[in-house]
mmCIF file with all atom_site columns, C-alpha atoms in Angstrom:
data_model
loop_
_atom_site.group_PDB
_atom_site.id
_atom_site.type_symbol
_atom_site.label_atom_id
_atom_site.label_alt_id
_atom_site.label_comp_id
_atom_site.label_asym_id
_atom_site.label_entity_id
_atom_site.label_seq_id
_atom_site.pdbx_PDB_ins_code
_atom_site.Cartn_x
_atom_site.Cartn_y
_atom_site.Cartn_z
_atom_site.occupancy
_atom_site.B_iso_or_equiv
_atom_site.pdbx_formal_charge
_atom_site.auth_seq_id
_atom_site.auth_comp_id
_atom_site.auth_asym_id
_atom_site.auth_atom_id
_atom_site.pdbx_PDB_model_num
ATOM 1   C CA . LYS A 1 1   ? 125.061 95.247  82.519  1.00 0.00 ? 167 LYS A CA 1
ATOM 2   C CA . THR A 1 2   ? 123.878 98.813  83.154  1.00 0.00 ? 168 THR A CA 1
ATOM 3   C CA . ARG A 1 3   ? 121.744 100.212 80.359  1.00 0.00 ? 169 ARG A CA 1
ATOM 4   C CA . ARG A 1 4   ? 120.658 103.476 81.933  1.00 0.00 ? 170 ARG A CA 1
ATOM 5   C CA . GLN A 1 5   ? 121.503 105.310 85.140  1.00 0.00 ? 171 GLN A CA 1
ATOM 6   C CA . HIS A 1 6   ? 119.211 107.440 87.288  1.00 0.00 ? 172 HIS A CA 1
ATOM 7   C CA . ASP A 1 7   ? 120.104 109.557 90.302  1.00 0.00 ? 173 ASP A CA 1
ATOM 8   C CA . ALA A 1 8   ? 118.913 108.130 93.616  1.00 0.00 ? 174 ALA A CA 1
ATOM 9   C CA . ASN A 1 9   ? 117.083 111.358 94.447  1.00 0.00 ? 175 ASN A CA 1
ATOM 10  C CA . LYS A 1 10  ? 114.914 110.754 91.348  1.00 0.00 ? 176 LYS A CA 1
ATOM 11  C CA . LEU A 1 11  ? 113.544 107.474 92.773  1.00 0.00 ? 177 LEU A CA 1
ATOM 12  C CA . LEU A 1 12  ? 109.770 107.882 92.850  1.00 0.00 ? 178 LEU A CA 1
ATOM 13  C CA . GLN A 1 13  ? 108.630 104.411 93.848  1.00 0.00 ? 179 GLN A CA 1
ATOM 14  C CA . LEU A 1 14  ? 110.194 101.140 94.939  1.00 0.00 ? 180 LEU A CA 1
ATOM 15  C CA . GLU A 1 15  ? 107.892 98.109  95.139  1.00 0.00 ? 181 GLU A CA 1
ATOM 16  C CA . ARG A 1 16  ? 108.335 94.508  96.189  1.00 0.00 ? 182 ARG A CA 1
ATOM 17  C CA . ASN A 1 17  ? 106.620 92.004  93.907  1.00 0.00 ? 183 ASN A CA 1
ATOM 18  C CA . VAL A 1 18  ? 104.054 90.089  95.981  1.00 0.00 ? 184 VAL A CA 1
ATOM 19  C CA . MET A 1 19  ? 104.018 87.076  93.643  1.00 0.00 ? 185 MET A CA 1
ATOM 20  C CA . ASP A 1 20  ? 107.779 86.544  93.324  1.00 0.00 ? 186 ASP A CA 1
ATOM 21  C CA . PRO A 1 21  ? 109.944 87.213  96.405  1.00 0.00 ? 187 PRO A CA 1
ATOM 22  C CA . ARG A 1 22  ? 112.989 87.820  94.183  1.00 0.00 ? 188 ARG A CA 1
ATOM 23  C CA . ARG A 1 23  ? 111.516 90.697  92.127  1.00 0.00 ? 189 ARG A CA 1
ATOM 24  C CA . ALA A 1 24  ? 111.305 94.444  92.712  1.00 0.00 ? 190 ALA A CA 1
ATOM 25  C CA . ARG A 1 25  ? 110.072 97.321  90.538  1.00 0.00 ? 191 ARG A CA 1
ATOM 26  C CA . LEU A 1 26  ? 111.567 100.808 90.419  1.00 0.00 ? 192 LEU A CA 1
ATOM 27  C CA . MET A 1 27  ? 110.035 103.977 89.022  1.00 0.00 ? 193 MET A CA 1
ATOM 28  C CA . PHE A 1 28  ? 111.975 107.211 88.553  1.00 0.00 ? 194 PHE A CA 1
ATOM 29  C CA . PHE A 1 29  ? 110.734 110.771 88.043  1.00 0.00 ? 195 PHE A CA 1
ATOM 30  C CA . ASP A 1 30  ? 112.865 111.127 84.919  1.00 0.00 ? 196 ASP A CA 1
ATOM 31  C CA . ALA A 1 31  ? 112.014 107.768 83.294  1.00 0.00 ? 197 ALA A CA 1
ATOM 32  C CA . ALA A 1 32  ? 109.153 107.008 80.939  1.00 0.00 ? 198 ALA A CA 1
ATOM 33  C CA . LYS A 1 33  ? 108.822 103.422 82.177  1.00 0.00 ? 199 LYS A CA 1
ATOM 34  C CA . SER A 1 34  ? 109.396 101.359 85.295  1.00 0.00 ? 200 SER A CA 1
ATOM 35  C CA . TYR A 1 35  ? 112.225 98.846  85.748  1.00 0.00 ? 201 TYR A CA 1
ATOM 36  C CA . GLU A 1 36  ? 111.739 95.279  86.939  1.00 0.00 ? 202 GLU A CA 1
ATOM 37  C CA . ILE A 1 37  ? 114.727 93.700  88.693  1.00 0.00 ? 203 ILE A CA 1
ATOM 38  C CA . VAL A 1 38  ? 115.102 89.987  89.416  1.00 0.00 ? 204 VAL A CA 1
ATOM 39  C CA . PHE A 1 39  ? 117.469 89.185  92.284  1.00 0.00 ? 205 PHE A CA 1
ATOM 40  C CA . PRO A 1 40  ? 119.199 85.846  92.940  1.00 0.00 ? 206 PRO A CA 1
ATOM 41  C CA . SER A 1 41  ? 117.336 85.480  96.251  1.00 0.00 ? 207 SER A CA 1
ATOM 42  C CA . ASN A 1 42  ? 114.752 87.080  98.510  1.00 0.00 ? 208 ASN A CA 1
ATOM 43  C CA . ASP A 1 43  ? 117.534 88.168  100.896 1.00 0.00 ? 209 ASP A CA 1
ATOM 44  C CA . GLU A 1 44  ? 119.255 90.059  98.078  1.00 0.00 ? 210 GLU A CA 1
ATOM 45  C CA . ARG A 1 45  ? 116.003 91.787  97.152  1.00 0.00 ? 211 ARG A CA 1
ATOM 46  C CA . GLU A 1 46  ? 115.307 92.784  100.767 1.00 0.00 ? 212 GLU A CA 1
ATOM 47  C CA . ARG A 1 47  ? 118.822 94.180  101.168 1.00 0.00 ? 213 ARG A CA 1
ATOM 48  C CA . PHE A 1 48  ? 118.368 96.245  98.000  1.00 0.00 ? 214 PHE A CA 1
ATOM 49  C CA . TYR A 1 49  ? 114.872 97.346  99.068  1.00 0.00 ? 215 TYR A CA 1
ATOM 50  C CA . GLU A 1 50  ? 116.061 98.588  102.462 1.00 0.00 ? 216 GLU A CA 1
ATOM 51  C CA . THR A 1 51  ? 119.013 100.418 100.919 1.00 0.00 ? 217 THR A CA 1
ATOM 52  C CA . GLY A 1 52  ? 116.886 101.903 98.156  1.00 0.00 ? 218 GLY A CA 1
ATOM 53  C CA . SER A 1 53  ? 114.256 103.029 100.631 1.00 0.00 ? 219 SER A CA 1
ATOM 54  C CA . SER A 1 54  ? 116.793 104.650 102.918 1.00 0.00 ? 220 SER A CA 1
ATOM 55  C CA . ILE A 1 55  ? 118.306 106.905 100.240 1.00 0.00 ? 221 ILE A CA 1
ATOM 56  C CA . ARG A 1 56  ? 114.982 108.425 99.182  1.00 0.00 ? 222 ARG A CA 1
ATOM 57  C CA . PRO A 1 57  ? 114.768 111.987 100.537 1.00 0.00 ? 223 PRO A CA 1
ATOM 58  C CA . ALA A 1 58  ? 111.403 111.598 102.297 1.00 0.00 ? 224 ALA A CA 1
ATOM 59  C CA . ILE A 1 59  ? 112.128 108.222 103.914 1.00 0.00 ? 225 ILE A CA 1
ATOM 60  C CA . ARG A 1 60  ? 113.682 107.776 107.328 1.00 0.00 ? 226 ARG A CA 1
ATOM 61  C CA . VAL A 1 61  ? 115.333 104.567 108.412 1.00 0.00 ? 227 VAL A CA 1
ATOM 62  C CA . TYR A 1 62  ? 115.350 103.301 111.986 1.00 0.00 ? 228 TYR A CA 1
ATOM 63  C CA . ALA A 1 63  ? 119.089 103.321 112.644 1.00 0.00 ? 229 ALA A CA 1
ATOM 64  C CA . PRO A 1 64  ? 119.860 104.521 116.194 1.00 0.00 ? 230 PRO A CA 1
ATOM 65  C CA . SER A 1 65  ? 123.599 103.967 115.847 1.00 0.00 ? 231 SER A CA 1
ATOM 66  C CA . LEU A 1 66  ? 123.780 106.315 112.837 1.00 0.00 ? 232 LEU A CA 1
ATOM 67  C CA . THR A 1 67  ? 121.602 109.094 114.253 1.00 0.00 ? 233 THR A CA 1
ATOM 68  C CA . LYS A 1 68  ? 123.251 112.051 115.937 1.00 0.00 ? 234 LYS A CA 1
ATOM 69  C CA . PRO A 1 69  ? 122.369 112.315 119.659 1.00 0.00 ? 235 PRO A CA 1
ATOM 70  C CA . ASP A 1 70  ? 120.963 115.867 119.463 1.00 0.00 ? 236 ASP A CA 1
ATOM 71  C CA . THR A 1 71  ? 118.284 114.874 116.896 1.00 0.00 ? 237 THR A CA 1
ATOM 72  C CA . ALA A 1 72  ? 116.717 112.088 118.924 1.00 0.00 ? 238 ALA A CA 1
ATOM 73  C CA . VAL A 1 73  ? 113.956 114.237 120.429 1.00 0.00 ? 239 VAL A CA 1
ATOM 74  C CA . ASP A 1 74  ? 110.382 113.920 119.111 1.00 0.00 ? 240 ASP A CA 1
ATOM 75  C CA . GLY A 1 75  ? 111.149 111.752 116.108 1.00 0.00 ? 241 GLY A CA 1
ATOM 76  C CA . GLY A 1 76  ? 114.012 113.889 114.841 1.00 0.00 ? 242 GLY A CA 1
ATOM 77  C CA . SER A 1 77  ? 116.203 112.520 112.117 1.00 0.00 ? 243 SER A CA 1
ATOM 78  C CA . THR A 1 78  ? 119.581 113.262 110.648 1.00 0.00 ? 244 THR A CA 1
ATOM 79  C CA . THR A 1 79  ? 121.203 112.765 107.270 1.00 0.00 ? 245 THR A CA 1
ATOM 80  C CA . THR A 1 80  ? 124.228 110.503 107.584 1.00 0.00 ? 246 THR A CA 1
ATOM 81  C CA . THR A 1 81  ? 126.835 109.769 104.946 1.00 0.00 ? 247 THR A CA 1
ATOM 82  C CA . ILE A 1 82  ? 128.036 106.191 104.925 1.00 0.00 ? 248 ILE A CA 1
ATOM 83  C CA . ASP A 1 83  ? 131.459 106.155 103.343 1.00 0.00 ? 249 ASP A CA 1
ATOM 84  C CA . GLY A 1 84  ? 132.345 102.806 101.811 1.00 0.00 ? 250 GLY A CA 1
ATOM 85  C CA . THR A 1 85  ? 135.021 104.040 99.435  1.00 0.00 ? 251 THR A CA 1
ATOM 86  C CA . LYS A 1 86  ? 138.630 102.885 99.187  1.00 0.00 ? 252 LYS A CA 1
ATOM 87  C CA . GLU A 1 87  ? 139.791 101.531 102.559 1.00 0.00 ? 253 GLU A CA 1
ATOM 88  C CA . ASN A 1 88  ? 136.245 101.712 103.985 1.00 0.00 ? 254 ASN A CA 1
ATOM 89  C CA . ALA A 1 89  ? 134.839 99.183  101.514 1.00 0.00 ? 255 ALA A CA 1
ATOM 90  C CA . VAL A 1 90  ? 133.364 96.128  103.215 1.00 0.00 ? 256 VAL A CA 1
ATOM 91  C CA . VAL A 1 91  ? 133.637 92.515  102.071 1.00 0.00 ? 257 VAL A CA 1
ATOM 92  C CA . GLN A 1 92  ? 130.843 90.149  103.092 1.00 0.00 ? 258 GLN A CA 1
ATOM 93  C CA . LYS A 1 93  ? 130.386 86.429  102.591 1.00 0.00 ? 259 LYS A CA 1
ATOM 94  C CA . VAL A 1 94  ? 127.080 85.752  100.825 1.00 0.00 ? 260 VAL A CA 1
ATOM 95  C CA . PRO A 1 95  ? 125.522 82.541  99.456  1.00 0.00 ? 261 PRO A CA 1
ATOM 96  C CA . SER A 1 96  ? 126.228 81.969  95.784  1.00 0.00 ? 262 SER A CA 1
ATOM 97  C CA . PRO A 1 97  ? 123.115 82.795  93.753  1.00 0.00 ? 263 PRO A CA 1
ATOM 98  C CA . PHE A 1 98  ? 124.295 80.431  91.014  1.00 0.00 ? 264 PHE A CA 1
ATOM 99  C CA . LYS A 1 99  ? 124.957 77.256  93.010  1.00 0.00 ? 265 LYS A CA 1
ATOM 100 C CA . LYS A 1 100 ? 122.729 75.431  95.478  1.00 0.00 ? 266 LYS A CA 1
ATOM 101 C CA . THR A 1 101 ? 125.648 73.866  97.328  1.00 0.00 ? 267 THR A CA 1
ATOM 102 C CA . GLY A 1 102 ? 125.762 76.548  100.021 1.00 0.00 ? 268 GLY A CA 1
ATOM 103 C CA . GLU A 1 103 ? 129.032 77.875  98.624  1.00 0.00 ? 269 GLU A CA 1
ATOM 104 C CA . LEU A 1 104 ? 129.824 81.394  99.855  1.00 0.00 ? 270 LEU A CA 1
ATOM 105 C CA . LEU A 1 105 ? 131.169 84.181  97.682  1.00 0.00 ? 271 LEU A CA 1
ATOM 106 C CA . ASP A 1 106 ? 132.936 87.393  98.636  1.00 0.00 ? 272 ASP A CA 1
ATOM 107 C CA . ARG A 1 107 ? 130.849 90.452  97.814  1.00 0.00 ? 273 ARG A CA 1
ATOM 108 C CA . GLU A 1 108 ? 132.525 93.832  98.074  1.00 0.00 ? 274 GLU A CA 1
ATOM 109 C CA . LEU A 1 109 ? 130.230 96.638  99.173  1.00 0.00 ? 275 LEU A CA 1
ATOM 110 C CA . GLN A 1 110 ? 131.632 99.982  98.190  1.00 0.00 ? 276 GLN A CA 1
ATOM 111 C CA . GLY A 1 111 ? 130.498 103.511 97.493  1.00 0.00 ? 277 GLY A CA 1
ATOM 112 C CA . ARG A 1 112 ? 129.138 106.505 99.336  1.00 0.00 ? 278 ARG A CA 1
ATOM 113 C CA . CYS A 1 113 ? 125.495 106.791 100.357 1.00 0.00 ? 279 CYS A CA 1
ATOM 114 C CA . LYS A 1 114 ? 123.450 109.373 102.254 1.00 0.00 ? 280 LYS A CA 1
ATOM 115 C CA . ILE A 1 115 ? 120.554 108.095 104.341 1.00 0.00 ? 281 ILE A CA 1
ATOM 116 C CA . ASN A 1 116 ? 118.042 109.762 106.632 1.00 0.00 ? 282 ASN A CA 1
ATOM 117 C CA . SER A 1 117 ? 118.255 107.951 109.944 1.00 0.00 ? 283 SER A CA 1
ATOM 118 C CA . SER A 1 118 ? 116.129 108.177 113.077 1.00 0.00 ? 284 SER A CA 1
ATOM 119 C CA . LYS A 1 119 ? 116.443 106.950 116.677 1.00 0.00 ? 285 LYS A CA 1
ATOM 120 C CA . VAL A 1 120 ? 112.698 106.295 116.983 1.00 0.00 ? 286 VAL A CA 1
ATOM 121 C CA . GLN A 1 121 ? 110.625 103.773 115.066 1.00 0.00 ? 287 GLN A CA 1
ATOM 122 C CA . ASP A 1 122 ? 107.422 105.807 115.022 1.00 0.00 ? 288 ASP A CA 1
ATOM 123 C CA . GLU A 1 123 ? 107.431 109.291 113.566 1.00 0.00 ? 289 GLU A CA 1
ATOM 124 C CA . PRO A 1 124 ? 104.623 111.835 113.548 1.00 0.00 ? 290 PRO A CA 1
ATOM 125 C CA . VAL A 1 125 ? 102.794 112.383 110.266 1.00 0.00 ? 291 VAL A CA 1
ATOM 126 C CA . SER A 1 126 ? 100.652 115.445 109.644 1.00 0.00 ? 292 SER A CA 1
ATOM 127 C CA . VAL A 1 127 ? 97.459  114.806 107.686 1.00 0.00 ? 293 VAL A CA 1
ATOM 128 C CA . TRP A 1 128 ? 95.108  117.328 106.047 1.00 0.00 ? 294 TRP A CA 1
ATOM 129 C CA . CYS A 1 129 ? 91.587  116.159 105.148 1.00 0.00 ? 295 CYS A CA 1
ATOM 130 C CA . GLY A 1 130 ? 89.098  118.041 103.024 1.00 0.00 ? 296 GLY A CA 1
ATOM 131 C CA . THR A 1 131 ? 85.789  117.525 101.240 1.00 0.00 ? 297 THR A CA 1
ATOM 132 C CA . PHE A 1 132 ? 85.125  119.160 97.886  1.00 0.00 ? 298 PHE A CA 1
ATOM 133 C CA . ASN A 1 133 ? 81.451  119.378 96.882  1.00 0.00 ? 299 ASN A CA 1
ATOM 134 C CA . MET A 1 134 ? 81.490  119.770 93.105  1.00 0.00 ? 300 MET A CA 1
ATOM 135 C CA . CYS A 1 135 ? 77.679  120.177 92.802  1.00 0.00 ? 301 CYS A CA 1
ATOM 136 C CA . GLY A 1 136 ? 77.636  118.066 89.637  1.00 0.00 ? 302 GLY A CA 1
ATOM 137 C CA . SER A 1 137 ? 80.044  120.419 87.854  1.00 0.00 ? 303 SER A CA 1
ATOM 138 C CA . PRO A 1 138 ? 83.188  119.449 85.964  1.00 0.00 ? 304 PRO A CA 1
ATOM 139 C CA . PRO A 1 139 ? 86.492  119.747 87.827  1.00 0.00 ? 305 PRO A CA 1
ATOM 140 C CA . PRO A 1 140 ? 87.979  123.241 87.838  1.00 0.00 ? 306 PRO A CA 1
ATOM 141 C CA . ARG A 1 141 ? 90.305  123.926 84.918  1.00 0.00 ? 307 ARG A CA 1
ATOM 142 C CA . ASP A 1 142 ? 92.503  126.219 86.970  1.00 0.00 ? 308 ASP A CA 1
ATOM 143 C CA . SER A 1 143 ? 94.168  124.901 90.139  1.00 0.00 ? 309 SER A CA 1
ATOM 144 C CA . SER A 1 144 ? 94.244  128.395 91.648  1.00 0.00 ? 310 SER A CA 1
ATOM 145 C CA . SER A 1 145 ? 90.653  127.902 92.847  1.00 0.00 ? 311 SER A CA 1
ATOM 146 C CA . LEU A 1 146 ? 91.894  125.084 95.104  1.00 0.00 ? 312 LEU A CA 1
ATOM 147 C CA . GLU A 1 147 ? 94.976  126.884 96.396  1.00 0.00 ? 313 GLU A CA 1
ATOM 148 C CA . SER A 1 148 ? 93.074  129.043 98.896  1.00 0.00 ? 314 SER A CA 1
ATOM 149 C CA . TRP A 1 149 ? 91.204  125.987 100.155 1.00 0.00 ? 315 TRP A CA 1
ATOM 150 C CA . MET A 1 150 ? 94.007  123.420 100.362 1.00 0.00 ? 316 MET A CA 1
ATOM 151 C CA . PRO A 1 151 ? 97.221  124.538 102.133 1.00 0.00 ? 317 PRO A CA 1
ATOM 152 C CA . LYS A 1 152 ? 100.119 123.629 99.861  1.00 0.00 ? 318 LYS A CA 1
ATOM 153 C CA . GLY A 1 153 ? 103.295 122.081 101.300 1.00 0.00 ? 319 GLY A CA 1
ATOM 154 C CA . LYS A 1 154 ? 102.284 122.196 104.984 1.00 0.00 ? 320 LYS A CA 1
ATOM 155 C CA . TYR A 1 155 ? 101.344 118.539 105.501 1.00 0.00 ? 321 TYR A CA 1
ATOM 156 C CA . ASP A 1 156 ? 102.890 115.134 104.892 1.00 0.00 ? 322 ASP A CA 1
ATOM 157 C CA . LEU A 1 157 ? 99.674  113.583 103.584 1.00 0.00 ? 323 LEU A CA 1
ATOM 158 C CA . TYR A 1 158 ? 96.616  115.085 101.866 1.00 0.00 ? 324 TYR A CA 1
ATOM 159 C CA . ALA A 1 159 ? 93.249  113.268 101.730 1.00 0.00 ? 325 ALA A CA 1
ATOM 160 C CA . VAL A 1 160 ? 90.594  114.810 99.493  1.00 0.00 ? 326 VAL A CA 1
ATOM 161 C CA . CYS A 1 161 ? 87.064  113.504 99.132  1.00 0.00 ? 327 CYS A CA 1
ATOM 162 C CA . THR A 1 162 ? 84.737  114.671 96.373  1.00 0.00 ? 328 THR A CA 1
ATOM 163 C CA . GLN A 1 163 ? 80.957  114.846 96.586  1.00 0.00 ? 329 GLN A CA 1
ATOM 164 C CA . GLU A 1 164 ? 78.401  115.115 93.804  1.00 0.00 ? 330 GLU A CA 1
ATOM 165 C CA . CYS A 1 165 ? 81.152  114.718 91.239  1.00 0.00 ? 331 CYS A CA 1
ATOM 166 C CA . SER A 1 166 ? 79.226  113.101 88.392  1.00 0.00 ? 332 SER A CA 1
ATOM 167 C CA . TYR A 1 167 ? 78.336  115.460 85.558  1.00 0.00 ? 333 TYR A CA 1
ATOM 168 C CA . GLN A 1 168 ? 77.194  115.167 81.994  1.00 0.00 ? 334 GLN A CA 1
ATOM 169 C CA . LYS A 1 169 ? 79.518  116.435 79.300  1.00 0.00 ? 335 LYS A CA 1
ATOM 170 C CA . LYS A 1 170 ? 77.513  118.645 76.900  1.00 0.00 ? 336 LYS A CA 1
#
């Protein structure tokens, strides 16, 4: 039963539970809390995890057969729409999550999904590293003082180290 819906592009984080191979946790930009999902099996969770990861805007999935040939150079990727509506819906045989007899059930996979696919498994990541010596002062109240120092939106990953960052509140 669906209690609340969130757009896929609002998916902030998708985590596998390390203690229970059937659980996953989702966090959305527009939700005040995270959602814990319990799947019938580890295979079901992994299928959901891979699908959920592939629809996030910043994630690329290794899927050579879905990637357009002209984007295969230097880790290029392409956005592909997988159309599983109407006559394109797929029926798969899956083990019944409710019976341990090995009985198979038909599961219809339908819907439309956009994924970012790539022909290469390794993709370049740009990293910016910086050290901020705070000289025992409190953090700046205005972020504009950092804007000239840290280039905004030019890198995939930002690593910031602070030095002398302990101060006494007066």
